Coordinates of C-alpha atoms in Angstrom, one line a residue:
M1 CA -21.4 -8.0 -5.8
P2 CA -20.9 -9.7 -2.4
V3 CA -19.2 -7.8 0.3
P4 CA -16.9 -9.6 2.9
S5 CA -18.3 -9.9 6.4
T6 CA -15.5 -8.0 8.1
T7 CA -16.9 -4.5 8.2
P8 CA -14.8 -1.4 9.0
D9 CA -16.3 1.5 11.1
W10 CA -15.5 5.0 12.2
A11 CA -14.2 4.3 15.7
F12 CA -10.7 5.6 15.1
E13 CA -11.8 8.6 13.1
R14 CA -14.4 9.5 15.8
E15 CA -11.6 9.8 18.4
H16 CA -10.1 12.5 16.3
W17 CA -13.5 14.1 15.5
R18 CA -14.1 14.5 19.2
R19 CA -11.0 16.6 19.5
G20 CA -12.1 18.9 16.6
H21 CA -10.0 17.2 13.9
F22 CA -12.6 16.5 11.2
R23 CA -10.3 15.9 8.2
V24 CA -8.9 12.6 9.1
A25 CA -6.7 10.8 6.5
G26 CA -6.4 7.1 6.3
V27 CA -3.0 5.8 5.1
D28 CA -2.0 2.4 3.9
E29 CA 0.6 0.7 1.7
A30 CA 1.0 -2.2 -0.7
G31 CA 4.1 -4.1 -1.8
R32 CA 6.3 -4.0 1.3
G33 CA 7.1 -7.7 1.1
A34 CA 7.7 -7.9 -2.7
W35 CA 11.1 -8.5 -4.2
A36 CA 10.5 -6.2 -7.1
G37 CA 8.7 -3.0 -7.9
P38 CA 7.7 -0.1 -5.7
V39 CA 6.1 0.1 -2.3
T40 CA 3.0 2.1 -3.0
V41 CA 1.3 4.3 -0.3
A42 CA -2.1 6.0 -0.5
A43 CA -3.7 8.6 1.7
V44 CA -7.4 9.3 1.6
I45 CA -9.7 11.8 3.4
L46 CA -13.3 10.7 3.3
P47 CA -16.2 13.0 4.1
G48 CA -16.7 13.0 7.9
T49 CA -20.3 12.0 7.7
A50 CA -20.0 8.5 9.4
Q51 CA -22.0 6.9 6.6
D52 CA -21.4 3.3 5.6
Y53 CA -19.2 2.5 2.5
P54 CA -18.5 -0.7 0.7
F55 CA -14.8 -0.2 1.2
R56 CA -12.9 -3.1 2.7
D57 CA -9.3 -4.2 3.2
S58 CA -8.1 -4.8 -0.3
K59 CA -6.9 -8.3 0.7
Q60 CA -10.5 -9.3 1.3
L61 CA -11.6 -8.5 -2.2
S62 CA -11.3 -9.8 -5.8
A63 CA -9.4 -7.8 -8.4
A64 CA -12.7 -6.8 -10.0
Q65 CA -14.1 -5.6 -6.6
R66 CA -11.0 -3.6 -5.9
E67 CA -11.2 -1.7 -9.1
V68 CA -14.9 -0.9 -8.6
Y69 CA -14.4 0.3 -5.0
A70 CA -11.2 2.2 -5.8
A71 CA -13.1 4.2 -8.4
E72 CA -15.7 4.9 -5.8
V73 CA -13.0 6.1 -3.3
R74 CA -11.7 8.5 -5.9
R75 CA -15.3 9.8 -6.5
V76 CA -16.3 10.4 -2.9
A77 CA -13.0 11.4 -1.2
L78 CA -12.4 14.9 -0.1
S79 CA -8.8 14.4 -1.1
W80 CA -6.5 11.5 -2.0
A81 CA -2.9 10.9 -3.1
V82 CA -0.7 8.0 -4.1
E83 CA 3.1 7.9 -3.8
H84 CA 5.7 5.2 -4.6
A85 CA 9.0 4.2 -3.1
W86 CA 10.9 2.6 -5.9
P87 CA 13.6 0.0 -5.4
E88 CA 16.5 2.4 -5.2
E89 CA 14.8 4.2 -2.3
V90 CA 13.9 0.9 -0.6
D91 CA 17.5 -0.2 -0.9
R92 CA 18.8 3.1 0.4
L93 CA 16.5 3.6 3.3
N94 CA 15.3 0.0 4.0
V95 CA 11.7 -0.9 3.3
L96 CA 10.2 0.6 6.5
G97 CA 12.0 3.9 6.0
A98 CA 11.0 4.0 2.4
T99 CA 7.4 3.3 3.3
H100 CA 7.4 6.1 5.8
A101 CA 8.9 8.5 3.3
A102 CA 6.3 7.7 0.7
A103 CA 3.5 7.9 3.2
L104 CA 4.6 11.4 4.3
R105 CA 4.9 12.5 0.6
A106 CA 1.3 11.2 0.0
V107 CA 0.0 13.0 3.2
A108 CA 1.8 16.3 2.1
R109 CA -0.1 16.2 -1.3
L110 CA -3.5 16.1 0.2
A111 CA -5.6 19.2 -0.4
P112 CA -7.4 20.2 1.7
P113 CA -4.7 19.0 4.2
P114 CA -5.5 16.5 6.9
Q115 CA -5.9 17.4 10.6
A116 CA -5.2 13.9 11.9
L117 CA -4.1 10.5 10.6
V118 CA -5.1 6.8 10.9
T119 CA -2.6 4.4 9.6
D120 CA -2.2 0.6 9.4
Y121 CA 0.5 0.4 12.2
L122 CA 2.7 3.0 10.5
R123 CA 4.0 5.2 13.3
L124 CA 4.9 8.1 11.1
R125 CA 7.0 11.0 12.4
T126 CA 4.5 13.8 12.0
P127 CA 3.1 16.7 14.1
L128 CA -0.4 15.6 13.2
P129 CA -2.4 13.6 15.8
L130 CA -1.9 9.9 14.8
S131 CA -3.6 6.6 15.4
A132 CA -1.7 3.6 14.2
P133 CA -3.5 0.4 15.2
P134 CA -2.6 -3.0 13.7
K135 CA -5.1 -4.3 11.1
A136 CA -6.5 -0.8 10.5
D137 CA -7.2 -1.6 6.9
A138 CA -9.9 -4.0 8.1
L139 CA -11.1 -1.8 10.9
S140 CA -11.2 1.8 9.5
Y141 CA -13.1 3.0 6.5
S142 CA -10.5 5.6 5.8
V143 CA -7.6 3.1 5.9
A144 CA -9.6 0.6 3.9
A145 CA -10.1 3.3 1.2
A146 CA -6.4 4.0 1.2
S147 CA -5.7 0.2 0.9
L148 CA -7.8 0.0 -2.2
L149 CA -6.0 2.9 -3.9
A150 CA -2.6 1.6 -3.0
K151 CA -3.3 -2.0 -4.2
T152 CA -5.0 -1.1 -7.5
E153 CA -2.3 1.5 -8.4
R154 CA 0.5 -0.9 -7.6
D155 CA -1.1 -3.7 -9.5
R156 CA -1.4 -1.4 -12.5
L157 CA 2.3 -0.5 -12.3
M158 CA 3.3 -4.1 -12.0
A159 CA 1.4 -4.9 -15.2
E160 CA 3.4 -2.1 -16.9
L161 CA 6.7 -3.5 -15.5
D162 CA 5.7 -6.9 -16.8
A163 CA 5.4 -5.5 -20.3
A164 CA 8.7 -3.6 -19.9
H165 CA 10.5 -6.7 -18.4
P166 CA 9.0 -9.8 -20.1
G167 CA 9.6 -13.2 -18.6
Y168 CA 9.5 -12.3 -14.9
G169 CA 5.7 -12.7 -14.6
F170 CA 5.3 -9.4 -12.7
A171 CA 1.6 -9.1 -13.8
A172 CA 0.8 -12.4 -12.2
H173 CA 2.8 -12.5 -8.9
K174 CA 3.2 -8.7 -8.5
G175 CA 6.9 -9.1 -7.6
Y176 CA 6.4 -11.3 -4.6
G177 CA 8.5 -14.4 -4.0
A178 CA 6.3 -16.9 -5.8
P179 CA 7.9 -20.1 -7.2
A180 CA 7.5 -18.7 -10.8
H181 CA 9.3 -15.6 -9.8
R182 CA 12.2 -17.5 -8.1
A183 CA 12.6 -19.6 -11.3
A184 CA 12.5 -16.5 -13.5
L185 CA 15.2 -14.8 -11.4
A186 CA 17.4 -17.8 -11.6
R187 CA 16.9 -17.9 -15.4
L188 CA 17.0 -14.2 -16.3
G189 CA 19.0 -12.6 -13.5
V190 CA 18.2 -9.5 -11.6
S191 CA 16.4 -6.7 -13.3
E192 CA 16.6 -2.9 -12.7
V193 CA 13.3 -3.1 -10.8
H194 CA 14.4 -5.7 -8.3
R195 CA 15.3 -4.7 -4.7
R196 CA 18.9 -5.5 -4.4
S197 CA 18.9 -5.3 -0.6
Y198 CA 16.4 -8.2 -0.3
A199 CA 18.2 -11.4 0.6
P200 CA 17.0 -13.6 -2.4
V201 CA 18.1 -10.9 -4.8
A202 CA 21.3 -10.3 -3.0
R203 CA 22.1 -14.0 -3.2
L204 CA 21.7 -14.0 -6.9
L205 CA 24.0 -10.9 -7.2
R206 CA 26.6 -12.9 -5.3
G207 CA 26.4 -15.6 -7.9
E208 CA 24.1 -18.1 -6.1
T209 CA 21.7 -19.2 -8.9
D210 CA 19.9 -22.2 -7.4
P211 CA 16.2 -21.2 -7.4
T212 CA 15.5 -23.5 -4.4
R213 CA 17.7 -21.3 -2.3
L214 CA 16.1 -18.0 -3.2
L215 CA 14.1 -17.9 0.1

């Protein structure tokens, strides 16, 4: 199975290791930009052995690769957890606030607990030492591992929502604003798993049904 050329490393984790924080959790999310379904956040603590892994940013991989590598993450991780912020929470807190809340829930479930965090630009309110560089899912093994769990778990949930809400095409577009999704919204209306605070959905709720304007 080919591995993408962009290779993460342990640079961010090493900064924490030097300070005696050896259980470093990587945190990443999937689904922030979608119009429907949850924002899914994963937290992963990998063994602090600085060995190479095949883990990569989930956006660089095929669906089949993601499933294989996600299973490997679950096998080797010292601890991992996945949490979801569902549309009601997204609408109530806004998407960034809901993402932060789900991330903190995932971190709280890790056992053994982390001593430091590396996130993909999520500046969480936490007493733990935190590194939050942009593009961390492509740069850090721990964050790449979290990216794989968040993406595969959210894709699984969107397939379930597709079966529960036929016609929207959730399994294909994962709730993002694809043309097929815009057309389905105009045809079927807003479902219970859509984010009502998002502008395209809010327009429909106001009675604007032209799919070309759902942008």
